[in-house]
Coordinates of C-alpha atoms in Angstrom, one line a residue:
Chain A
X26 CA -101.9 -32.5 32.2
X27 CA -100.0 -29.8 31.1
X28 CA -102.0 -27.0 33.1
X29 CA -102.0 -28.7 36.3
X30 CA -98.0 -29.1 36.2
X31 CA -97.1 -25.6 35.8
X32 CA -99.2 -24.1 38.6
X33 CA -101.7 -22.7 36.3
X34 CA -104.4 -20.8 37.7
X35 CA -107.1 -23.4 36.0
X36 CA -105.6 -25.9 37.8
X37 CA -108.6 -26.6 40.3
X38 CA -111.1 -28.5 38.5
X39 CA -114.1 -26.5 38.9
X40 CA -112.4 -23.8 38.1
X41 CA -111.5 -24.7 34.6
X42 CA -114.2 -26.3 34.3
X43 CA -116.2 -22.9 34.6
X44 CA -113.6 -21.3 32.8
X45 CA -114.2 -23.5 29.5
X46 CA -117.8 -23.0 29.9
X47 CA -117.8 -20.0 27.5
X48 CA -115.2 -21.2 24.9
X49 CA -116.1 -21.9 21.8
X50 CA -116.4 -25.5 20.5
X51 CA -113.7 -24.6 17.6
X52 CA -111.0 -23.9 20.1
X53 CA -112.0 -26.6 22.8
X54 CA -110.8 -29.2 20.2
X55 CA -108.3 -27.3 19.3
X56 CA -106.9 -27.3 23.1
X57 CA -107.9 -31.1 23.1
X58 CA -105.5 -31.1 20.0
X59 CA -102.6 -29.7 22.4
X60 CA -103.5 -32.2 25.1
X61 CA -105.2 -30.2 27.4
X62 CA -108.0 -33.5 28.3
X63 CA -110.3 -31.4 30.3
X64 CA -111.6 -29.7 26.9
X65 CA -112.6 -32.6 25.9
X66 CA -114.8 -33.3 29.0
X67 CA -116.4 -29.9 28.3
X68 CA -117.1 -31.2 24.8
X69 CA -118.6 -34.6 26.0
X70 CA -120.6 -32.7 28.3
X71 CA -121.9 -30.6 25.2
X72 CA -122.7 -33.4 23.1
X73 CA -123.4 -36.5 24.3
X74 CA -127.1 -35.3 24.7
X75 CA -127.6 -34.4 21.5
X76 CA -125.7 -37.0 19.5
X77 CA -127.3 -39.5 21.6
X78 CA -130.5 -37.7 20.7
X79 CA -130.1 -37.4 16.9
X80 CA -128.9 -41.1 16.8
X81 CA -131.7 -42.8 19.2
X82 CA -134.1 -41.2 16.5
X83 CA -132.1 -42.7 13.8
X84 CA -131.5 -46.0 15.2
X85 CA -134.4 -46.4 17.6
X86 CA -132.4 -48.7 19.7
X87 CA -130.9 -47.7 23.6
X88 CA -128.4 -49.5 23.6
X89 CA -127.2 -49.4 19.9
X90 CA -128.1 -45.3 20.3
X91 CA -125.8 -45.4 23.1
X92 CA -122.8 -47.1 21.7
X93 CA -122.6 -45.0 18.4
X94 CA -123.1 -42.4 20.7
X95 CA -120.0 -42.9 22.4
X96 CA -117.9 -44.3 19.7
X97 CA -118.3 -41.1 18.2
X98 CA -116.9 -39.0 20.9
X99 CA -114.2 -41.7 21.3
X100 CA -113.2 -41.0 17.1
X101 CA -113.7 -37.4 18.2
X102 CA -110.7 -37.8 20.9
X103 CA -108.6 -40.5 18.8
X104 CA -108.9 -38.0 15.5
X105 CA -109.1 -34.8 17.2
X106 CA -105.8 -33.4 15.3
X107 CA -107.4 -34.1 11.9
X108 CA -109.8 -31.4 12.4
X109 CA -109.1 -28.4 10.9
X110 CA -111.3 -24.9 11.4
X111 CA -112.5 -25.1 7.4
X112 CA -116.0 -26.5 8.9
X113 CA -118.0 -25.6 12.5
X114 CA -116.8 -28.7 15.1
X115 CA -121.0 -29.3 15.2
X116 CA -120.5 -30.3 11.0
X117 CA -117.7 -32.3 11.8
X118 CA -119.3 -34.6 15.0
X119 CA -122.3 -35.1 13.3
X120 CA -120.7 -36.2 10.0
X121 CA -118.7 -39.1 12.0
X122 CA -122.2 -39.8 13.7
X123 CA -124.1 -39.7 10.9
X124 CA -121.0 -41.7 8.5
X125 CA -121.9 -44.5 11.9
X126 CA -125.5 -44.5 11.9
X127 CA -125.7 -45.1 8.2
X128 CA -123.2 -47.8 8.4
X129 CA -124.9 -49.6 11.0
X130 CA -128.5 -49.5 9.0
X131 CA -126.5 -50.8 6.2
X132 CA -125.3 -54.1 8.2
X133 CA -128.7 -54.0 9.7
X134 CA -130.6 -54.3 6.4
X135 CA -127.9 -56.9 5.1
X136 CA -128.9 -59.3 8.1
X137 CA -131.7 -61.3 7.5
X138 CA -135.5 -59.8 7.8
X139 CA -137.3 -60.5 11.1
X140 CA -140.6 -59.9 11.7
X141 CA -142.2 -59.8 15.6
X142 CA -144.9 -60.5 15.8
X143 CA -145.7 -58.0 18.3
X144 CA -145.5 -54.8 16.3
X145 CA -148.2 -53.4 13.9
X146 CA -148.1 -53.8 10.5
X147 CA -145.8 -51.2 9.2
X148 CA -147.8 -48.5 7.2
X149 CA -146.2 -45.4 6.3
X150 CA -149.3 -43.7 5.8
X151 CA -150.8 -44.5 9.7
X152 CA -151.3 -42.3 11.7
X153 CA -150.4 -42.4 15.6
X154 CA -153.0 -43.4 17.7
X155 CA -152.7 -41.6 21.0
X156 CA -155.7 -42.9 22.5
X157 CA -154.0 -44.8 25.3
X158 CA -151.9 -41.9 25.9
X159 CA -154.6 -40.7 28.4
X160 CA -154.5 -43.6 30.9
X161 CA -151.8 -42.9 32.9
X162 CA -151.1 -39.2 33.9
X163 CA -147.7 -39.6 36.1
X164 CA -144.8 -38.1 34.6
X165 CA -142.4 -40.3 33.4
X166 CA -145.0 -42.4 31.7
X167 CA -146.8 -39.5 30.4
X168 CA -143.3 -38.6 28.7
X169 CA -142.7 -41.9 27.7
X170 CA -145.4 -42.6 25.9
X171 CA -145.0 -39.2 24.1
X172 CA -142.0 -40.0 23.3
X173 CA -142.5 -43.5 22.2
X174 CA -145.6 -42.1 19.5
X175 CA -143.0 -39.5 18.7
X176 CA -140.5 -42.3 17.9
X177 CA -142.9 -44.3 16.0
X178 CA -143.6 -41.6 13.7
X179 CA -140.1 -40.2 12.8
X180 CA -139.1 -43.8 12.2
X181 CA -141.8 -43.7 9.4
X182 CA -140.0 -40.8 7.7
X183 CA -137.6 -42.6 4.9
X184 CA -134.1 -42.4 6.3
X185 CA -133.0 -39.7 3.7
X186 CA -135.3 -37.7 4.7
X187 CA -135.3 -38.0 8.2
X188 CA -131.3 -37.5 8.7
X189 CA -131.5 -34.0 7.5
X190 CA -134.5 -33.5 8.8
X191 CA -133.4 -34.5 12.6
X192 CA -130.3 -32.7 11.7
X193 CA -132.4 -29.5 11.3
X194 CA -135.1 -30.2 14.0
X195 CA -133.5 -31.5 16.6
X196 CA -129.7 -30.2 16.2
X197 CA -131.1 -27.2 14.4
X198 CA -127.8 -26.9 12.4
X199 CA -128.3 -24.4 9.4
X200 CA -128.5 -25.9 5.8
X201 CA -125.3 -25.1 4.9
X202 CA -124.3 -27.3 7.6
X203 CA -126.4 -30.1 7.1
X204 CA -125.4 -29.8 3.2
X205 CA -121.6 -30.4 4.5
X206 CA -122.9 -32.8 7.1
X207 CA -124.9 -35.3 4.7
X208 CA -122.9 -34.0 1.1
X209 CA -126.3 -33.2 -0.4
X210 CA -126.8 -30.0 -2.6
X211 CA -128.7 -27.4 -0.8
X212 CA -131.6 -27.4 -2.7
X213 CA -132.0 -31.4 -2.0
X214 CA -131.4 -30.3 1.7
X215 CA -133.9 -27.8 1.3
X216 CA -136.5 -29.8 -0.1
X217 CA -135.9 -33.0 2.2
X218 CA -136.3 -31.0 5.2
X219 CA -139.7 -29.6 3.8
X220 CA -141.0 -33.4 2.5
X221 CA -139.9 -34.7 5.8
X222 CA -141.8 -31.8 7.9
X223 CA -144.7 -33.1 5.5
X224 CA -144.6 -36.3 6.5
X225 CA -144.2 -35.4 10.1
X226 CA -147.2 -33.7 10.1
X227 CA -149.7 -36.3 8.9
X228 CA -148.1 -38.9 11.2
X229 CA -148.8 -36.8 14.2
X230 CA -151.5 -35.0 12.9
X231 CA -154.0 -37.3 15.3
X232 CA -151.8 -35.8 18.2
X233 CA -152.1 -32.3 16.9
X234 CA -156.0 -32.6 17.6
X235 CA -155.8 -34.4 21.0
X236 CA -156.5 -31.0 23.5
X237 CA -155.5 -33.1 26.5
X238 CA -152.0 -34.3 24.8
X239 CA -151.1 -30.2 24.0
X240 CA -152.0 -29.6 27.2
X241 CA -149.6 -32.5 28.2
X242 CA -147.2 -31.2 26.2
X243 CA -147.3 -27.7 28.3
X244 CA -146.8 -29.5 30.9
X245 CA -143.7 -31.2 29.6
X246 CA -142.3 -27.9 28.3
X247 CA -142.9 -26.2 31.5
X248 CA -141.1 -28.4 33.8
X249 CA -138.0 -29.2 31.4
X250 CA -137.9 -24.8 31.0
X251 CA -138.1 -25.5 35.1
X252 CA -135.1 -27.4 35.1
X253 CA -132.9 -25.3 33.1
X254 CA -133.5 -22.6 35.1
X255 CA -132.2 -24.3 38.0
X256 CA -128.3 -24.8 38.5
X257 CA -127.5 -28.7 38.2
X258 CA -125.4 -29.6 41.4
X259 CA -122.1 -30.2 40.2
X260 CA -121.7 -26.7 38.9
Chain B
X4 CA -149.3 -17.9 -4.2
X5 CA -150.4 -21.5 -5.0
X6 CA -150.2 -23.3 -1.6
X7 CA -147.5 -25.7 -2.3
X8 CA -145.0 -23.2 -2.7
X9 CA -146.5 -21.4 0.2
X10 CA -145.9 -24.6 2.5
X11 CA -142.6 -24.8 0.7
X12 CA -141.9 -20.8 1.9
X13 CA -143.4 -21.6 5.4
X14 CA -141.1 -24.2 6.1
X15 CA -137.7 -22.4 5.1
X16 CA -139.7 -19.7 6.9
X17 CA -139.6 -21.7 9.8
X18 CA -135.6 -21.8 9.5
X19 CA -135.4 -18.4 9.0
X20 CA -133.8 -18.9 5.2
X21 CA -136.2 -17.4 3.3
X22 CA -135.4 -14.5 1.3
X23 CA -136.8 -11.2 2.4
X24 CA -138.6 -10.8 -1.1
X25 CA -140.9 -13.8 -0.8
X26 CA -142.0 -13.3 2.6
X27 CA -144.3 -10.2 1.9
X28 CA -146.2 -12.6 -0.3
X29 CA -146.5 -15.8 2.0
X30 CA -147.5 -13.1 4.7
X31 CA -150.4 -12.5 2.2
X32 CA -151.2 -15.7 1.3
X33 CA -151.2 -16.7 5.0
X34 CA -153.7 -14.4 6.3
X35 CA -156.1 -15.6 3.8
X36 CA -155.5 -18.8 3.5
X37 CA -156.6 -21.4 6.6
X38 CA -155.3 -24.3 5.6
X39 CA -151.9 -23.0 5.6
X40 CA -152.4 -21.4 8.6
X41 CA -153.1 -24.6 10.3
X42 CA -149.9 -25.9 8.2
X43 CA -147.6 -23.3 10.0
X44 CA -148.8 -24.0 13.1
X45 CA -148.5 -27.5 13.1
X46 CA -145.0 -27.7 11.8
X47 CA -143.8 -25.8 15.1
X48 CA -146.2 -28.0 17.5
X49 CA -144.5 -31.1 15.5
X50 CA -140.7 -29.0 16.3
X51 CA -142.1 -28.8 19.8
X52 CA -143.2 -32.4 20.2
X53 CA -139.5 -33.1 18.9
X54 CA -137.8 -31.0 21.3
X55 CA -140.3 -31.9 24.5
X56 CA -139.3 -35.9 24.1
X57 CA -135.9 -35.8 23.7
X58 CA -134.7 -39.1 24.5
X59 CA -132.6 -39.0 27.9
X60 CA -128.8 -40.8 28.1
X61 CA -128.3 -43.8 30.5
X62 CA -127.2 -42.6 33.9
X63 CA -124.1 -44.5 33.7
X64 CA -122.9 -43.0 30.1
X65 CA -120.1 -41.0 31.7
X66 CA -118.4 -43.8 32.9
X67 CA -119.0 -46.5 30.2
X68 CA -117.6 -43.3 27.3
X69 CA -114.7 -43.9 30.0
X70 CA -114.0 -47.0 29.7
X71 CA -114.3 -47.6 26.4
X72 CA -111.9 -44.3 25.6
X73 CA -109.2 -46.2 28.0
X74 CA -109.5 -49.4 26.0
X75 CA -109.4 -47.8 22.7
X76 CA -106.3 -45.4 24.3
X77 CA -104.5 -48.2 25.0
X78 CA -105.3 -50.3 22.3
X79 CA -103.8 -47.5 19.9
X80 CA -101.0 -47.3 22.0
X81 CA -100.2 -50.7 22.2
X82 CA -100.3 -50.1 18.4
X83 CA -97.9 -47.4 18.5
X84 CA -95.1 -48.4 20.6
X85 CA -95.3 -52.4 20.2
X86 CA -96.1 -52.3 16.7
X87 CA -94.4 -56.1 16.4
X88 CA -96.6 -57.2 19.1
X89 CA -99.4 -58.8 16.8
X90 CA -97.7 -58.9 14.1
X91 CA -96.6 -62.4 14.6
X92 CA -100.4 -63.8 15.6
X93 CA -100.7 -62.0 12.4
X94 CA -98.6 -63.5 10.5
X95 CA -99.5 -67.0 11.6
X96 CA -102.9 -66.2 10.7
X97 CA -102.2 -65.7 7.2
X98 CA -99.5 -68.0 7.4
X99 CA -101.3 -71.1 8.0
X100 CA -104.1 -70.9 5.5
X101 CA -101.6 -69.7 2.8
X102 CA -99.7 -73.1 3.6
X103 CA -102.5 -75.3 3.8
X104 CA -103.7 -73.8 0.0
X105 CA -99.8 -74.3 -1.9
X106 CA -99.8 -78.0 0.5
X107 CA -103.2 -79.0 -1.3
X108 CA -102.4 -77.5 -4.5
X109 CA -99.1 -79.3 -4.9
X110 CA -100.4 -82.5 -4.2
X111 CA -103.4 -81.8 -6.6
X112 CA -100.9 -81.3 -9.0
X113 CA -98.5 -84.4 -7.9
X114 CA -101.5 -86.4 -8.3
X115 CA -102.0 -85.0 -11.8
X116 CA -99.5 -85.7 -12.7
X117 CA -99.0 -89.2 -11.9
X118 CA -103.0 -90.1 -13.6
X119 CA -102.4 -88.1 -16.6
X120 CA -99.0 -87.1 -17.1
X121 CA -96.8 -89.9 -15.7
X122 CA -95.0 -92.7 -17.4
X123 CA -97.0 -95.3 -19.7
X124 CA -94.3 -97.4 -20.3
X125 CA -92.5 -100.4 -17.4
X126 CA -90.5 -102.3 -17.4
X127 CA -90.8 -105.4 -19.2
X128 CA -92.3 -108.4 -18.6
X129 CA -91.8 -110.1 -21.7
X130 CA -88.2 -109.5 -23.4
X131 CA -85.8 -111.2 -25.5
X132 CA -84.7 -114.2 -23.3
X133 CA -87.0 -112.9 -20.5
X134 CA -86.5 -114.5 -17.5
X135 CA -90.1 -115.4 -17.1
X136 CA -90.7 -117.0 -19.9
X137 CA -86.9 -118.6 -20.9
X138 CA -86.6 -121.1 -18.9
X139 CA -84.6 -124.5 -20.3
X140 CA -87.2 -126.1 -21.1
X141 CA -88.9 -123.6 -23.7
X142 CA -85.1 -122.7 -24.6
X143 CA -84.7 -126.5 -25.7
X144 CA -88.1 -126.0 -27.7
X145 CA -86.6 -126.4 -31.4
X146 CA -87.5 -123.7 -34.0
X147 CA -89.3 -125.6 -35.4
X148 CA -91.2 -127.7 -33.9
X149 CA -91.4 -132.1 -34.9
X150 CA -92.4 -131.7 -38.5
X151 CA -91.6 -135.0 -39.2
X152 CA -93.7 -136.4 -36.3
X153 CA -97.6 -137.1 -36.9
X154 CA -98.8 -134.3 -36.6
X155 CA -101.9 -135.7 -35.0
X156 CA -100.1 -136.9 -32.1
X157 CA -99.2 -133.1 -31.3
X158 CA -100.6 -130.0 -29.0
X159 CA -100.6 -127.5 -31.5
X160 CA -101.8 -125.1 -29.8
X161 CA -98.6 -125.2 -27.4
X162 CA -96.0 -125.3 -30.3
X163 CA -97.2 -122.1 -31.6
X164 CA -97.8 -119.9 -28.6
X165 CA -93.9 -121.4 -28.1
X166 CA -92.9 -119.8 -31.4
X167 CA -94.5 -116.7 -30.3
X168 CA -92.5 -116.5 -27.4
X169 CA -89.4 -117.1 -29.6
X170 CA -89.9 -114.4 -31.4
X171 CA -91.4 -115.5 -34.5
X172 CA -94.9 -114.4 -33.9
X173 CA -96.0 -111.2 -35.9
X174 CA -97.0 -109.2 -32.6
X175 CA -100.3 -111.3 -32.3
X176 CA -101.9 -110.5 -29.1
X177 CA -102.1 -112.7 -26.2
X178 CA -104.6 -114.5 -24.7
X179 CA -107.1 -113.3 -27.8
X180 CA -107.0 -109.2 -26.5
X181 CA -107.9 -107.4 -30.1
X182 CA -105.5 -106.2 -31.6
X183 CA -103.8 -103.2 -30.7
X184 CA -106.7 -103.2 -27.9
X185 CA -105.0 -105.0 -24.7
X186 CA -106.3 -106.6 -22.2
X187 CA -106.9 -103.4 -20.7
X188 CA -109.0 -101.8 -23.3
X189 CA -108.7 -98.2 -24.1
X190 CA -107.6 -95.7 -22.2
X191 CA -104.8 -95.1 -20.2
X192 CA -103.7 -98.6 -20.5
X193 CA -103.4 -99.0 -23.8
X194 CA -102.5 -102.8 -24.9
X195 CA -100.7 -105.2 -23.5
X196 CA -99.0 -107.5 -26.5
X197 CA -95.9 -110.1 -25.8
X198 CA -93.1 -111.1 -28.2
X199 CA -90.4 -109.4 -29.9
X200 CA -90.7 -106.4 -32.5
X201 CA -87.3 -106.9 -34.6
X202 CA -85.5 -107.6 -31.9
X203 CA -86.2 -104.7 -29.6
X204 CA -88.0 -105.1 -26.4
X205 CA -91.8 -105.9 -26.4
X206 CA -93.3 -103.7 -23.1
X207 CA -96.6 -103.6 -21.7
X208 CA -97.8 -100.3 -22.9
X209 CA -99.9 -98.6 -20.6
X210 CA -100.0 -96.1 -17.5
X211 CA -98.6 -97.3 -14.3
X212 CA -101.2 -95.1 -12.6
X213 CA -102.8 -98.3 -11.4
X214 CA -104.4 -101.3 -12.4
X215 CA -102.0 -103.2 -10.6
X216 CA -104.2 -106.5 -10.1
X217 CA -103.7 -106.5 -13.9
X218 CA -100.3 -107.0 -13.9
X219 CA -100.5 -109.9 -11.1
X220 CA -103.4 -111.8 -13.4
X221 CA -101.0 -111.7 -16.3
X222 CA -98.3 -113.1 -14.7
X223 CA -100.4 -116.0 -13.4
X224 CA -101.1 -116.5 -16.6
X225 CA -98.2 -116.3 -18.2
X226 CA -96.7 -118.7 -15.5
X227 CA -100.2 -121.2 -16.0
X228 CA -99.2 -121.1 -19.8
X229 CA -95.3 -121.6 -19.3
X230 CA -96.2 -125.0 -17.5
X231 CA -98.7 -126.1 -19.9
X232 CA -95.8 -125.6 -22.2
X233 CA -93.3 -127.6 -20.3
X234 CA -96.3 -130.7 -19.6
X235 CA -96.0 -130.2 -23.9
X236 CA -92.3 -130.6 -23.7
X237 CA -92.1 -133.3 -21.1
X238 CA -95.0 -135.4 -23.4
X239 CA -92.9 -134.4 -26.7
X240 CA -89.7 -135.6 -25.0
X241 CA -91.5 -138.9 -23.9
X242 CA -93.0 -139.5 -27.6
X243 CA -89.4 -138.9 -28.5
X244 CA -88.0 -141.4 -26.3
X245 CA -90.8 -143.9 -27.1
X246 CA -90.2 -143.4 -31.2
X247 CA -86.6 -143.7 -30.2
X248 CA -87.1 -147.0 -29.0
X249 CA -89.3 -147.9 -31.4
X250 CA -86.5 -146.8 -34.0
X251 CA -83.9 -149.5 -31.8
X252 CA -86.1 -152.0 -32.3
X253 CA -86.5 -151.8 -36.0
X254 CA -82.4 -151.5 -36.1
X255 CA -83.1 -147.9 -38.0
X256 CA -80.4 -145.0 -36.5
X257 CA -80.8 -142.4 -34.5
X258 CA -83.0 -139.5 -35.1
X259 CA -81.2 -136.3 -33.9
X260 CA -83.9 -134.6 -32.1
X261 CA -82.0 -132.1 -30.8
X262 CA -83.1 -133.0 -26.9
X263 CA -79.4 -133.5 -26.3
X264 CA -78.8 -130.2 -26.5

């Protein structure tokens, strides 16, 4: 690597990596673009959360979520000097993740229709039922569960509503982005993200009365606000 | 404010894009309306659920992204600096298939050709002076045939399939085919009819895309009838010799029969 060879003061790993740790995403790719790898790292480190988040929702799948996932920080290395500062980097990942995700739901709805027959019948208008959610109070579980009803229901939102809507949710970019992201006009952004919320709501809306799950939710918040606050290890 | 466009205002509200204007009168609305009270909170307990089950990446992500950027780094540079590497397996690919197509499709068409397009006529069987059928003894056949003989005593049947073999039959088909039928019907082999036709060759007329067996048959016949011919000749050369006598005996002269010749 170029900064290593010619004694640079970042040359110590830690050290750069700490240094990066406050540049802006824009220029990170843009060092990538002048073959300084470590930026990249940074930017793996900065995304692979939530593109694996935003694609797990869309795709439902571990294991599929965690291929697109990285083949879209590979195409983010391989095509890295083909972006150019005219959009935030944020718009530009999540248009190659989202471009994936929707070409892997086309060749999944191309394949023939199987049915398990272990799954509910699939009802838009069903509510999630978190009765068993109660059972088991240890935390992993307790999360899992959460987050398998939470699963269920944003799979029920109609895929062109829910991509902007995760997009805005979950990513929290800003319309303007998710306009550039998903080549919608802003208005049709605008009033996705407000039918999907909609949705949302009645899906969950059995959760949204369920005093013990908000106070499991507290719980969830409090430790994950918990964790931030302490420094991970390799820092 | 109607409480659609209130819910629509509370959820850009929730974004933060709604314009400073309308918010004075969703405020209003909102204090006095429950329901979308209940609205507003439940869209940020539904942003909350989102955010407290974020799904969590494998433990062993760092190192799989790794691997799989090596193989596609190496991959692209094997592209880059060996770019006739696969070109070859390439090229065979399309190579092979391409060949197999223009193989098929020139045989298709040699075929074709040969049912539909290829010669109808052969050579001939039956000629002037064919070999088949001229043998001495029809050659000795007169033109015509023992007029002053009893006619009762006679094949005639023999005498004039001779004649048409010399040439003086008027195309009349053998072996009772129709006429201009053939023993092979319709079709690509169109007729089959022996003798002359003002003295230019008489040929089977008909594809030589097969039928082959029918050209065998008509040669056995042909050979059947050439010796029922020459038992014909050998019994008109015996009546001959026995009238000839008979003339001796009577002390008439000769009869020139021609059988000297």
């Amino acid at each position: 690597m170029n900064l290593s060879r010619e004694n640079n003061p970042l040359d110590d790993p830690r050290r750069l990596r700490a240094a990066l740790r406050d540049v802006r995403d824009e220029d990170l790719i843009v060092m990538v673009q002048q073959g300084q790898k470590r930026a990249f790292d940074e930017i793996v480190h900065r995304y692979k959360g939530r593109l694996f988040s935003f694609i797990m929702r869309m795709v439902k799948e571990p294991s599929l979520a965690e291929e697109l996932t990285q083949e879209t920080l590979i195409r983010v290395y391989v095509h890295a000097d083909k972006y150019r500062e005219i959009a935030r980097f944020s718009t530009w990942v999540f248009t190659i993740a989202t471009n994936l995700v929707r070409n892997k739901m086309r060749q999944r709805s191309r394949r023939p229709h199987t049915i398990s027959l272990n799954t509910a019948p699939d009802d838009d208008e069903v509510p999630v039922d978190p009765a068993d959610l109660r059972a088991d109070t240890s935390e992993r579980v307790q999360r899992e569960e959460l987050g398998r009803l939470i699963a269920e229901a944003t799979e029920k939102i109609p895929e062109r509503y829910r991509i902007p809507f995760l997009l805005r949710e979950v990513e929290q970019l800003s319309y303007e982005e998710i306009q550039q992201v998903t080549g919608l006009k802003l208005g049709t952004v605008r009033s996705r993200i407000n039918r999907a919320r909609t949705r949302f709501r009645l899906l969950i809306k059995p959760m949204l009365k369920n005093e013990s799950l908000l106070a499991e939710l507290e719980e969830i918040e409090a430790r994950a606000a918990a964790e931030d606050g302490v420094p991970s290890a390799d820092d | 404010m109607h409480c659609t466009r209130a819910r629509d205002y509370l959820s850009r509200d929730l974004d933060g894009m709604l314009p400073p204007d309308a918010t004075v009168g969703l405020r209003e609305h909102v204090d006095a309306c429950l329901d979308c009270q209940t609205f507003r909170q439940d869209l940020v307990l539904g942003r909350r659920l989102l955010a407290a089950t974020e799904p969590k990446l494998p433990d062993n992500f760092d190192w799989k992204l790794q691997l799989r950027l090596n193989q596609a780094l190496q991959q692209r540079a094997g592209e880059t600096a060996y770019p006739w590497y696969e070109e070859p397996h390439v090229r065979r690919g399309n190579w092979l298939p391409a060949f197999g197509a223009a193989t098929s499709l020139g045989l298709a068409a040699v075929l074709a050709f040969a049912v539909f397009l290829g010669p109808r006529e052969r050579l001939p069987l039956v000629t002037d002076g064919a070999p088949a059928l001229s043998s001495p003894s029809i050659a000795a056949v007169p033109a015509s045939p023992v007029t002053v003989v009893d006619a009762g005593t006679l094949d005639e049947r023999p005498a004039d399939a001779a004649a048409n073999l010399a040439g003086r039959s008027d195309r009349r088909p053998l072996f009772g085919a129709p006429q201009g039928g053939g023993l092979y019907g319709g079709g690509v082999a169109r007729g089959l009819s022996v003798g002359t036709d003002g003295g230019a060759s008489r040929v089977f007329d008909r594809g030589w895309s097969g039928d082959r067996f029918e050209d065998a048959r008509t040669i056995r016949q042909l050979r059947a009838y050439n010796a029922q011919l020459q038992q014909t000749l050998h019994r008109q050369q015996l009546e001959l010799q026995r009238l000839k006598a008979q003339l001796d005996t009577i002390g008439a002269g000769g009869l020139d029969t021609g059988a000297t010749r």
